[in-house]
Tab-separated table of C-alpha atoms in Angstrom:
chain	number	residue	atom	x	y	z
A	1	UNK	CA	0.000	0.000	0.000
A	2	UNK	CA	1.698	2.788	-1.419
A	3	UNK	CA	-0.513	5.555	-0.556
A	4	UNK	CA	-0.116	8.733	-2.734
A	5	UNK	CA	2.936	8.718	-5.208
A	6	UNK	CA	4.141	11.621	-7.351
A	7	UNK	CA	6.613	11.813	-10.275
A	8	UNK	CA	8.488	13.494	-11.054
A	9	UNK	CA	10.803	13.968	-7.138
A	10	UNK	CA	12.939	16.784	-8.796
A	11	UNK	CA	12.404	18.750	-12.496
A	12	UNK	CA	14.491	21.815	-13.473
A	13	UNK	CA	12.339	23.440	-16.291
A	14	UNK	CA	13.378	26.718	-18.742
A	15	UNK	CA	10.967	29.546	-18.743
A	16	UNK	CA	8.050	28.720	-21.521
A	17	UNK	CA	8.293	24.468	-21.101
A	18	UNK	CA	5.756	22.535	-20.419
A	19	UNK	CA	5.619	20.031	-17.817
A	20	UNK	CA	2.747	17.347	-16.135
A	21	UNK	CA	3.431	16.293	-12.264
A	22	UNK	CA	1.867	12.860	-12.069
A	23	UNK	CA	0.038	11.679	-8.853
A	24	UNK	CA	-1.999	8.647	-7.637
A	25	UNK	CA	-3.307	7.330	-4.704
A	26	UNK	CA	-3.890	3.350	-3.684
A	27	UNK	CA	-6.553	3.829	-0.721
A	28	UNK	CA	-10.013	4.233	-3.258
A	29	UNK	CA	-9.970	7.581	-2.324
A	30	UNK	CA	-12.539	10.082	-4.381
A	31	UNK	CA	-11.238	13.459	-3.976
A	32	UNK	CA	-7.885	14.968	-4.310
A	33	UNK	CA	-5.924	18.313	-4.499
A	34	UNK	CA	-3.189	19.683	-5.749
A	35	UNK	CA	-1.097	22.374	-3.209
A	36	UNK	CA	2.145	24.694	-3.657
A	37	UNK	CA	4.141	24.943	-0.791
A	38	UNK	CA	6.678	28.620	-0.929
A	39	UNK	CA	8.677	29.740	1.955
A	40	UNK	CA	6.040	31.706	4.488
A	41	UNK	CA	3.160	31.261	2.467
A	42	UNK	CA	2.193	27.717	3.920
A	43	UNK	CA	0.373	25.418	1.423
A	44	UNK	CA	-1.905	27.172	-1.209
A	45	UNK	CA	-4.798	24.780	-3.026
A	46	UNK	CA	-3.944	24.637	-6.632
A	47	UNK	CA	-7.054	22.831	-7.855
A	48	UNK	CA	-8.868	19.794	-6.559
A	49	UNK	CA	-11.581	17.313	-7.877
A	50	UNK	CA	-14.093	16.695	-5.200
A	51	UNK	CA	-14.926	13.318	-7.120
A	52	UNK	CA	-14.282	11.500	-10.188
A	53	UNK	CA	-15.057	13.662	-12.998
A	54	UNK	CA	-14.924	17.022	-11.519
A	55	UNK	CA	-12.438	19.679	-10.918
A	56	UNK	CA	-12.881	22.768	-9.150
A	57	UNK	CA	-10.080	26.071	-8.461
A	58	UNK	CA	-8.615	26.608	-5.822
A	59	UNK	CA	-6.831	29.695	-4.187
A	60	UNK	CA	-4.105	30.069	-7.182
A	61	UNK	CA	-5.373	28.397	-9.987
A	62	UNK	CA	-3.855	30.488	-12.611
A	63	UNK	CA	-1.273	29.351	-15.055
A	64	UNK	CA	-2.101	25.539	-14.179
A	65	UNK	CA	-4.065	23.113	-15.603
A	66	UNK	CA	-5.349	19.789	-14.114
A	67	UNK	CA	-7.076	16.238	-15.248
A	68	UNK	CA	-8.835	14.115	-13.153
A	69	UNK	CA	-7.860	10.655	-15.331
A	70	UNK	CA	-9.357	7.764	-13.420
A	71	UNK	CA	-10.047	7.664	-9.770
A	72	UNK	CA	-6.799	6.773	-8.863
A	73	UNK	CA	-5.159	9.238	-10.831
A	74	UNK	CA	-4.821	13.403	-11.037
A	75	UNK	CA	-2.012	15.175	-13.433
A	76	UNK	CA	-1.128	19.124	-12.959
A	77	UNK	CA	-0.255	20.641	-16.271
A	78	UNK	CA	2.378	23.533	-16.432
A	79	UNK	CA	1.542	25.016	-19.984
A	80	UNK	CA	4.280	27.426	-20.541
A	81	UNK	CA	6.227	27.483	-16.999
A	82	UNK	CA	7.157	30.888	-15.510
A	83	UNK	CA	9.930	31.290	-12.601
A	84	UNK	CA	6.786	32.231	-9.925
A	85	UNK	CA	5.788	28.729	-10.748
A	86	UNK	CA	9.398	27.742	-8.544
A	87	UNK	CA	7.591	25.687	-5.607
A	88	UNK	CA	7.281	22.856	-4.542
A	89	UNK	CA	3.954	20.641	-5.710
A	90	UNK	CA	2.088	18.347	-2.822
A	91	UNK	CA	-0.837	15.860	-4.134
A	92	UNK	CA	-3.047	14.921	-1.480
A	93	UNK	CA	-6.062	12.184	-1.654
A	94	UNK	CA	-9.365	12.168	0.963
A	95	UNK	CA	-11.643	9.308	1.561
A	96	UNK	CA	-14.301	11.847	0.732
A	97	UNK	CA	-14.412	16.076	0.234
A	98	UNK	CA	-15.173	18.081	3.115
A	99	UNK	CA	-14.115	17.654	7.095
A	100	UNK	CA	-11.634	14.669	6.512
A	101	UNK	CA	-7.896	13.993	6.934
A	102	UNK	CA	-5.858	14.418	3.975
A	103	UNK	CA	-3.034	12.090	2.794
A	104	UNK	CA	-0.019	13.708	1.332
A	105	UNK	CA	2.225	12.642	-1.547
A	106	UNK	CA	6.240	13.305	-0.888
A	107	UNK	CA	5.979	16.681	-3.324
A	108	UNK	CA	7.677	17.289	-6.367
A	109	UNK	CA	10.353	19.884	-5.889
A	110	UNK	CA	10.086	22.183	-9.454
A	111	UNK	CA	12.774	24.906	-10.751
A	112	UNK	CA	11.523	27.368	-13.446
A	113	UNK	CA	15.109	29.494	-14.931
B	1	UNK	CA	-13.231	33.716	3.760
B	2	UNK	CA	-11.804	30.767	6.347
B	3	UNK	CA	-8.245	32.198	7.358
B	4	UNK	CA	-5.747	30.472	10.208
B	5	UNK	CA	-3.547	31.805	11.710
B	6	UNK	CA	-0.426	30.407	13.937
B	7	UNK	CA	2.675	31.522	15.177
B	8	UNK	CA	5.537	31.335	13.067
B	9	UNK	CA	8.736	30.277	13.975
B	10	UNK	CA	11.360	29.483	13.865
B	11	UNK	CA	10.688	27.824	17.680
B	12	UNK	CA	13.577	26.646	19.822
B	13	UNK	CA	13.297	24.774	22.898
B	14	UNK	CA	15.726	22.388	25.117
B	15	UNK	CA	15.073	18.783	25.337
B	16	UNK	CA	11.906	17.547	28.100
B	17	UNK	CA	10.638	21.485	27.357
B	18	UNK	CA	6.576	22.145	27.580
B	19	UNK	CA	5.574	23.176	24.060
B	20	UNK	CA	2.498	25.047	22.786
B	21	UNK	CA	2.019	26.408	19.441
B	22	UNK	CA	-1.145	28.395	18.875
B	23	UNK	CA	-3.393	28.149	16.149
B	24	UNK	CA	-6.956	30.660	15.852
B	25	UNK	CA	-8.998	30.483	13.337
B	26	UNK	CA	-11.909	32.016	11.180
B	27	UNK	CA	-14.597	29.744	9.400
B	28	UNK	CA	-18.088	29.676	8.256
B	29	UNK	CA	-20.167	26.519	9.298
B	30	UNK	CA	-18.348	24.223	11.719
B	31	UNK	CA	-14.908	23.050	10.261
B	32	UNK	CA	-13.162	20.039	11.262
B	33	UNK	CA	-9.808	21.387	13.032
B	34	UNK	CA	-5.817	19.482	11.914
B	35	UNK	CA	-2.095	19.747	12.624
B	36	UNK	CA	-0.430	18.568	10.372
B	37	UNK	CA	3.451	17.775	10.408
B	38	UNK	CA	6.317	17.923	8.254
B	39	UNK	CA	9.774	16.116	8.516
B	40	UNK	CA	12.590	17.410	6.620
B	41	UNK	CA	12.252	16.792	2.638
B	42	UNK	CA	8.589	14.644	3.603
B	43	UNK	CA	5.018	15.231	2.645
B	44	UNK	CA	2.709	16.538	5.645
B	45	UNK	CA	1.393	13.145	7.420
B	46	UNK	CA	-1.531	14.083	9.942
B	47	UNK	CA	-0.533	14.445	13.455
B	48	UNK	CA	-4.194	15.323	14.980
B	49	UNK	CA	-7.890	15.983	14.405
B	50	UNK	CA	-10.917	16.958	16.457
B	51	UNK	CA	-14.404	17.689	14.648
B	52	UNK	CA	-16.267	19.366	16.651
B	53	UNK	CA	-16.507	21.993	19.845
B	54	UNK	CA	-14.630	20.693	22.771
B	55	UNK	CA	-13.035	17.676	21.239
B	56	UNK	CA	-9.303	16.675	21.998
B	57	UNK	CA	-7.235	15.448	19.882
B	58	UNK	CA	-4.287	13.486	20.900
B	59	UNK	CA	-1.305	11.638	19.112
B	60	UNK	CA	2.301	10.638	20.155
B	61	UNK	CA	2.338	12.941	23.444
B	62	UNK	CA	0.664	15.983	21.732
B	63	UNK	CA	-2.778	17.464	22.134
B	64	UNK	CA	-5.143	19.927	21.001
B	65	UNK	CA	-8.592	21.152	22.150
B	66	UNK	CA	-11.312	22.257	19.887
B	67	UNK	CA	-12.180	25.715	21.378
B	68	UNK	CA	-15.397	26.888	19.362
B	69	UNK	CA	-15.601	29.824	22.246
B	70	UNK	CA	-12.635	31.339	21.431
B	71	UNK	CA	-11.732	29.803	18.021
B	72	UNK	CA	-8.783	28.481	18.942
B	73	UNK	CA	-7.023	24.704	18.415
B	74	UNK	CA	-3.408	25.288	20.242
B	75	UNK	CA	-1.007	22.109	20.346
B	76	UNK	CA	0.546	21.066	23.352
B	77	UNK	CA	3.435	18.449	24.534
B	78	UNK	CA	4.044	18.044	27.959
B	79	UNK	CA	8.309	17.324	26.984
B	80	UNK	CA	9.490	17.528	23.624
B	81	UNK	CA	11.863	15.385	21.930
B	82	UNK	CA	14.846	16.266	19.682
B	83	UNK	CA	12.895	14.099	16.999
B	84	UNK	CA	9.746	16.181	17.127
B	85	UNK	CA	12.182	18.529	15.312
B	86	UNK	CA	9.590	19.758	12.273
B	87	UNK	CA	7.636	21.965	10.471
B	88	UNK	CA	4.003	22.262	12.050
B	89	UNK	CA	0.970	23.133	10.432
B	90	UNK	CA	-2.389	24.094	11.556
B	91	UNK	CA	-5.867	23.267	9.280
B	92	UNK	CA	-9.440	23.324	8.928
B	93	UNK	CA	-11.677	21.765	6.598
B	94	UNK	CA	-15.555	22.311	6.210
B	95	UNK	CA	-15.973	21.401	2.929
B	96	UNK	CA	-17.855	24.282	1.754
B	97	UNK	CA	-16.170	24.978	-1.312
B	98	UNK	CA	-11.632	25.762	-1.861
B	99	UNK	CA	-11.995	28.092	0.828
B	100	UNK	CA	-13.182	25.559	3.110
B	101	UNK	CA	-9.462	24.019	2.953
B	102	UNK	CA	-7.166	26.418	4.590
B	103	UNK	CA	-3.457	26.169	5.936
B	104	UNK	CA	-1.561	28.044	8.331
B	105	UNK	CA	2.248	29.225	7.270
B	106	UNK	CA	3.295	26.764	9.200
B	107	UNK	CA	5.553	27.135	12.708
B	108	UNK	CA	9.053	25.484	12.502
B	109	UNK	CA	10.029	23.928	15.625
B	110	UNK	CA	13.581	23.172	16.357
B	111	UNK	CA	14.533	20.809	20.105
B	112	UNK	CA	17.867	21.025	20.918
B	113	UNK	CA	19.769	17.939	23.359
Protein backbone atom coordinates (compact mmCIF):
# COMPACT_ATOMS: atom_id res chain seq x y z
CA UNK A 1 0.00 0.00 0.00
CA UNK A 2 1.70 2.79 -1.42
CA UNK A 3 -0.51 5.55 -0.56
CA UNK A 4 -0.12 8.73 -2.73
CA UNK A 5 2.94 8.72 -5.21
CA UNK A 6 4.14 11.62 -7.35
CA UNK A 7 6.61 11.81 -10.27
CA UNK A 8 8.49 13.49 -11.05
CA UNK A 9 10.80 13.97 -7.14
CA UNK A 10 12.94 16.78 -8.80
CA UNK A 11 12.40 18.75 -12.50
CA UNK A 12 14.49 21.82 -13.47
CA UNK A 13 12.34 23.44 -16.29
CA UNK A 14 13.38 26.72 -18.74
CA UNK A 15 10.97 29.55 -18.74
CA UNK A 16 8.05 28.72 -21.52
CA UNK A 17 8.29 24.47 -21.10
CA UNK A 18 5.76 22.54 -20.42
CA UNK A 19 5.62 20.03 -17.82
CA UNK A 20 2.75 17.35 -16.14
CA UNK A 21 3.43 16.29 -12.26
CA UNK A 22 1.87 12.86 -12.07
CA UNK A 23 0.04 11.68 -8.85
CA UNK A 24 -2.00 8.65 -7.64
CA UNK A 25 -3.31 7.33 -4.70
CA UNK A 26 -3.89 3.35 -3.68
CA UNK A 27 -6.55 3.83 -0.72
CA UNK A 28 -10.01 4.23 -3.26
CA UNK A 29 -9.97 7.58 -2.32
CA UNK A 30 -12.54 10.08 -4.38
CA UNK A 31 -11.24 13.46 -3.98
CA UNK A 32 -7.89 14.97 -4.31
CA UNK A 33 -5.92 18.31 -4.50
CA UNK A 34 -3.19 19.68 -5.75
CA UNK A 35 -1.10 22.37 -3.21
CA UNK A 36 2.14 24.69 -3.66
CA UNK A 37 4.14 24.94 -0.79
CA UNK A 38 6.68 28.62 -0.93
CA UNK A 39 8.68 29.74 1.96
CA UNK A 40 6.04 31.71 4.49
CA UNK A 41 3.16 31.26 2.47
CA UNK A 42 2.19 27.72 3.92
CA UNK A 43 0.37 25.42 1.42
CA UNK A 44 -1.90 27.17 -1.21
CA UNK A 45 -4.80 24.78 -3.03
CA UNK A 46 -3.94 24.64 -6.63
CA UNK A 47 -7.05 22.83 -7.85
CA UNK A 48 -8.87 19.79 -6.56
CA UNK A 49 -11.58 17.31 -7.88
CA UNK A 50 -14.09 16.70 -5.20
CA UNK A 51 -14.93 13.32 -7.12
CA UNK A 52 -14.28 11.50 -10.19
CA UNK A 53 -15.06 13.66 -13.00
CA UNK A 54 -14.92 17.02 -11.52
CA UNK A 55 -12.44 19.68 -10.92
CA UNK A 56 -12.88 22.77 -9.15
CA UNK A 57 -10.08 26.07 -8.46
CA UNK A 58 -8.61 26.61 -5.82
CA UNK A 59 -6.83 29.70 -4.19
CA UNK A 60 -4.10 30.07 -7.18
CA UNK A 61 -5.37 28.40 -9.99
CA UNK A 62 -3.85 30.49 -12.61
CA UNK A 63 -1.27 29.35 -15.05
CA UNK A 64 -2.10 25.54 -14.18
CA UNK A 65 -4.07 23.11 -15.60
CA UNK A 66 -5.35 19.79 -14.11
CA UNK A 67 -7.08 16.24 -15.25
CA UNK A 68 -8.83 14.11 -13.15
CA UNK A 69 -7.86 10.66 -15.33
CA UNK A 70 -9.36 7.76 -13.42
CA UNK A 71 -10.05 7.66 -9.77
CA UNK A 72 -6.80 6.77 -8.86
CA UNK A 73 -5.16 9.24 -10.83
CA UNK A 74 -4.82 13.40 -11.04
CA UNK A 75 -2.01 15.18 -13.43
CA UNK A 76 -1.13 19.12 -12.96
CA UNK A 77 -0.25 20.64 -16.27
CA UNK A 78 2.38 23.53 -16.43
CA UNK A 79 1.54 25.02 -19.98
CA UNK A 80 4.28 27.43 -20.54
CA UNK A 81 6.23 27.48 -17.00
CA UNK A 82 7.16 30.89 -15.51
CA UNK A 83 9.93 31.29 -12.60
CA UNK A 84 6.79 32.23 -9.93
CA UNK A 85 5.79 28.73 -10.75
CA UNK A 86 9.40 27.74 -8.54
CA UNK A 87 7.59 25.69 -5.61
CA UNK A 88 7.28 22.86 -4.54
CA UNK A 89 3.95 20.64 -5.71
CA UNK A 90 2.09 18.35 -2.82
CA UNK A 91 -0.84 15.86 -4.13
CA UNK A 92 -3.05 14.92 -1.48
CA UNK A 93 -6.06 12.18 -1.65
CA UNK A 94 -9.36 12.17 0.96
CA UNK A 95 -11.64 9.31 1.56
CA UNK A 96 -14.30 11.85 0.73
CA UNK A 97 -14.41 16.08 0.23
CA UNK A 98 -15.17 18.08 3.11
CA UNK A 99 -14.12 17.65 7.10
CA UNK A 100 -11.63 14.67 6.51
CA UNK A 101 -7.90 13.99 6.93
CA UNK A 102 -5.86 14.42 3.97
CA UNK A 103 -3.03 12.09 2.79
CA UNK A 104 -0.02 13.71 1.33
CA UNK A 105 2.22 12.64 -1.55
CA UNK A 106 6.24 13.30 -0.89
CA UNK A 107 5.98 16.68 -3.32
CA UNK A 108 7.68 17.29 -6.37
CA UNK A 109 10.35 19.88 -5.89
CA UNK A 110 10.09 22.18 -9.45
CA UNK A 111 12.77 24.91 -10.75
CA UNK A 112 11.52 27.37 -13.45
CA UNK A 113 15.11 29.49 -14.93
CA UNK B 1 -13.23 33.72 3.76
CA UNK B 2 -11.80 30.77 6.35
CA UNK B 3 -8.24 32.20 7.36
CA UNK B 4 -5.75 30.47 10.21
CA UNK B 5 -3.55 31.81 11.71
CA UNK B 6 -0.43 30.41 13.94
CA UNK B 7 2.67 31.52 15.18
CA UNK B 8 5.54 31.34 13.07
CA UNK B 9 8.74 30.28 13.98
CA UNK B 10 11.36 29.48 13.86
CA UNK B 11 10.69 27.82 17.68
CA UNK B 12 13.58 26.65 19.82
CA UNK B 13 13.30 24.77 22.90
CA UNK B 14 15.73 22.39 25.12
CA UNK B 15 15.07 18.78 25.34
CA UNK B 16 11.91 17.55 28.10
CA UNK B 17 10.64 21.48 27.36
CA UNK B 18 6.58 22.15 27.58
CA UNK B 19 5.57 23.18 24.06
CA UNK B 20 2.50 25.05 22.79
CA UNK B 21 2.02 26.41 19.44
CA UNK B 22 -1.14 28.39 18.87
CA UNK B 23 -3.39 28.15 16.15
CA UNK B 24 -6.96 30.66 15.85
CA UNK B 25 -9.00 30.48 13.34
CA UNK B 26 -11.91 32.02 11.18
CA UNK B 27 -14.60 29.74 9.40
CA UNK B 28 -18.09 29.68 8.26
CA UNK B 29 -20.17 26.52 9.30
CA UNK B 30 -18.35 24.22 11.72
CA UNK B 31 -14.91 23.05 10.26
CA UNK B 32 -13.16 20.04 11.26
CA UNK B 33 -9.81 21.39 13.03
CA UNK B 34 -5.82 19.48 11.91
CA UNK B 35 -2.09 19.75 12.62
CA UNK B 36 -0.43 18.57 10.37
CA UNK B 37 3.45 17.78 10.41
CA UNK B 38 6.32 17.92 8.25
CA UNK B 39 9.77 16.12 8.52
CA UNK B 40 12.59 17.41 6.62
CA UNK B 41 12.25 16.79 2.64
CA UNK B 42 8.59 14.64 3.60
CA UNK B 43 5.02 15.23 2.65
CA UNK B 44 2.71 16.54 5.65
CA UNK B 45 1.39 13.14 7.42
CA UNK B 46 -1.53 14.08 9.94
CA UNK B 47 -0.53 14.44 13.45
CA UNK B 48 -4.19 15.32 14.98
CA UNK B 49 -7.89 15.98 14.41
CA UNK B 50 -10.92 16.96 16.46
CA UNK B 51 -14.40 17.69 14.65
CA UNK B 52 -16.27 19.37 16.65
CA UNK B 53 -16.51 21.99 19.84
CA UNK B 54 -14.63 20.69 22.77
CA UNK B 55 -13.03 17.68 21.24
CA UNK B 56 -9.30 16.67 22.00
CA UNK B 57 -7.23 15.45 19.88
CA UNK B 58 -4.29 13.49 20.90
CA UNK B 59 -1.30 11.64 19.11
CA UNK B 60 2.30 10.64 20.16
CA UNK B 61 2.34 12.94 23.44
CA UNK B 62 0.66 15.98 21.73
CA UNK B 63 -2.78 17.46 22.13
CA UNK B 64 -5.14 19.93 21.00
CA UNK B 65 -8.59 21.15 22.15
CA UNK B 66 -11.31 22.26 19.89
CA UNK B 67 -12.18 25.72 21.38
CA UNK B 68 -15.40 26.89 19.36
CA UNK B 69 -15.60 29.82 22.25
CA UNK B 70 -12.64 31.34 21.43
CA UNK B 71 -11.73 29.80 18.02
CA UNK B 72 -8.78 28.48 18.94
CA UNK B 73 -7.02 24.70 18.42
CA UNK B 74 -3.41 25.29 20.24
CA UNK B 75 -1.01 22.11 20.35
CA UNK B 76 0.55 21.07 23.35
CA UNK B 77 3.43 18.45 24.53
CA UNK B 78 4.04 18.04 27.96
CA UNK B 79 8.31 17.32 26.98
CA UNK B 80 9.49 17.53 23.62
CA UNK B 81 11.86 15.39 21.93
CA UNK B 82 14.85 16.27 19.68
CA UNK B 83 12.90 14.10 17.00
CA UNK B 84 9.75 16.18 17.13
CA UNK B 85 12.18 18.53 15.31
CA UNK B 86 9.59 19.76 12.27
CA UNK B 87 7.64 21.96 10.47
CA UNK B 88 4.00 22.26 12.05
CA UNK B 89 0.97 23.13 10.43
CA UNK B 90 -2.39 24.09 11.56
CA UNK B 91 -5.87 23.27 9.28
CA UNK B 92 -9.44 23.32 8.93
CA UNK B 93 -11.68 21.76 6.60
CA UNK B 94 -15.56 22.31 6.21
CA UNK B 95 -15.97 21.40 2.93
CA UNK B 96 -17.86 24.28 1.75
CA UNK B 97 -16.17 24.98 -1.31
CA UNK B 98 -11.63 25.76 -1.86
CA UNK B 99 -11.99 28.09 0.83
CA UNK B 100 -13.18 25.56 3.11
CA UNK B 101 -9.46 24.02 2.95
CA UNK B 102 -7.17 26.42 4.59
CA UNK B 103 -3.46 26.17 5.94
CA UNK B 104 -1.56 28.04 8.33
CA UNK B 105 2.25 29.23 7.27
CA UNK B 106 3.30 26.76 9.20
CA UNK B 107 5.55 27.13 12.71
CA UNK B 108 9.05 25.48 12.50
CA UNK B 109 10.03 23.93 15.62
CA UNK B 110 13.58 23.17 16.36
CA UNK B 111 14.53 20.81 20.11
CA UNK B 112 17.87 21.02 20.92
CA UNK B 113 19.77 17.94 23.36
Amino acid sequence: NAGVTQTPKFQVLKTGQSMTLQCAQDMNHNSMYWYRQDPGMGLRLIYYSASEGTTDKGEVPNGYNVSRLNKREFSLRLESAAPSQTSVYFCASSEVWGKETQYFGPGTRLLVL
Amino acid sequence: GNSVTQMEGPVTLSEEAFLTINCTYTATGYPSLFWYVQYPGEGLQLLLKATKADDKGSNKGFEATYRKETTSFHLEKGSVQVSDSAVYFCALSWGGGADGLTFGKGTHLIIQP
